[in-house]
Amino acid sequence: MNIVTPRKMSFGINGKLNGLESKTPFLIGVSGGTASGKSTVCKRIMEKLGQVDMDHMQRQVVCISQDSFYRDLSPAEKLKAEKGQYNFDHPDAFDNDLILQTLQDILAGVKCEIPAYDYRTNSLMKDQITTIYPADVVLFEGILVFYFPKIRDLFHMKLFVDTDSDTRLARRVPRDIKERGRDLDYVLNQYMNFVKPAFEEFCLPTKKFADVIIPRGADNTVAIDLIVHHIWDILRLKKAENSSRQHPYIYQHRLA
Ligand code: UZR
Ligand code: MG
């Protein structure tokens, strides 16, 4: 596992966190090829962070998927998608302005509402909304979350889930058939025509921007534990910083 201290959470000379304001959530980007285990890694991180006792009103750990930002398809594009001829793995398939705006809102502590995505109909489910409150930790996962520099630069921590291509294909085929209502020909054609070339052209080159590369994905419990501990250290510091602002006397007294 490669670990580099992320730029935006460096520590100042007084031990305070630079670049993290009190109500700013800790924003984590999670990327990797299709079926690499991004969602599972996020789930594990959320579970492990959720174990600690904290006031529910104060604490939120949420995960957002880049898939919630797929552009609405025109009727012609919908037709292409039905035939497996639409490239969902290209950076332009997403509403990148909306991604940028939403992440900026999240970082500004503004409440956001994000729809879920339905792979069977290739469209957003406007009735299944996740509300993102000013949170402690927000995870944003997707195949191309590190592609555009403006978006990439917003993350406090960048993770890349690095699972080998055979394993990913072996997972993707049954998942698309069972969960996404496709047949084998469709899945393999789409994989060969779009998914694999786009992974090599757009996703894989963004691995170099990651702070932490997680080999084998969610199976790598050691890497996930290390990441969770690191996040905990940062949150603890953030909390101490906040309480020193609210109760400067008590904090100084305790330190003395
Ligand atoms: P993950 N995708 C679909 O198959 N249909 C859609 O309507 C929208 C997305 C696929 C997309 C990409 N590509 O490879 C994958 N195709 O979802 C990303 N083809 O999701 O990272 O969970 O594999
Ligand atoms: Mg996924």
Tab-separated table of C-alpha atoms and ligand atoms in Angstrom, residues 33-35 38-39 67 70 86 88-89 117-119 122 141 143 172 175-176 180 182 190 195, ligand 1:
chain	number	residue	atom	x	y	z
A	33	GLY	CA	-12.276	0.341	-12.277
A	34	THR	CA	-15.743	-1.085	-12.605
A	35	ALA	CA	-16.524	-3.805	-10.044
A	38	LYS	CA	-15.410	0.793	-4.484
A	39	SER	CA	-18.874	0.595	-2.930
A	67	ASP	CA	-23.512	7.365	-10.854
A	70	TYR	CA	-25.119	10.616	-14.987
A	86	TYR	CA	-23.779	4.269	-25.436
A	88	PHE	CA	-21.326	5.267	-19.922
A	89	ASP	CA	-17.628	5.073	-19.111
A	117	TYR	CA	-29.404	5.750	-10.171
A	118	ASP	CA	-31.375	2.960	-11.813
A	119	TYR	CA	-29.143	0.859	-14.098
A	122	ASN	CA	-30.422	4.069	-17.333
A	141	GLU	CA	-17.097	6.998	-5.157
A	143	ILE	CA	-14.932	5.297	-11.867
A	172	ARG	CA	-19.162	-7.471	-13.372
A	175	ARG	CA	-23.714	-8.395	-11.321
A	176	ASP	CA	-24.936	-6.877	-14.603
A	180	ARG	CA	-28.844	-4.687	-13.815
A	182	ARG	CA	-28.755	-7.598	-18.888
A	190	GLN	CA	-20.297	-3.399	-23.728
A	195	VAL	CA	-15.782	-0.363	-20.409
B	1	UZR	P1	-19.408	0.526	-11.083
B	1	UZR	N1	-23.434	1.741	-16.212
B	1	UZR	C1	-24.322	0.973	-16.874
B	1	UZR	O1	-24.040	-0.171	-17.181
B	1	UZR	N2	-25.546	1.490	-17.184
B	1	UZR	C2	-25.890	2.739	-16.854
B	1	UZR	O2	-27.014	3.150	-17.125
B	1	UZR	C3	-24.948	3.529	-16.168
B	1	UZR	C4	-23.733	2.995	-15.870
B	1	UZR	C5	-22.122	1.180	-15.885
B	1	UZR	C6	-21.026	1.910	-16.596
B	1	UZR	C7	-19.813	1.743	-15.722
B	1	UZR	N3	-20.858	1.362	-17.849
B	1	UZR	O3	-18.906	0.810	-16.245
B	1	UZR	C8	-20.368	1.198	-14.433
B	1	UZR	N4	-21.230	0.733	-18.697
B	1	UZR	O4	-21.784	1.315	-14.518
B	1	UZR	C9	-19.882	1.980	-13.235
B	1	UZR	N5	-21.236	0.163	-19.707
B	1	UZR	O5	-20.366	1.410	-12.058
B	1	UZR	O6	-18.237	1.406	-10.770
B	1	UZR	O7	-20.270	0.203	-9.880
B	1	UZR	O8	-18.994	-0.666	-11.851
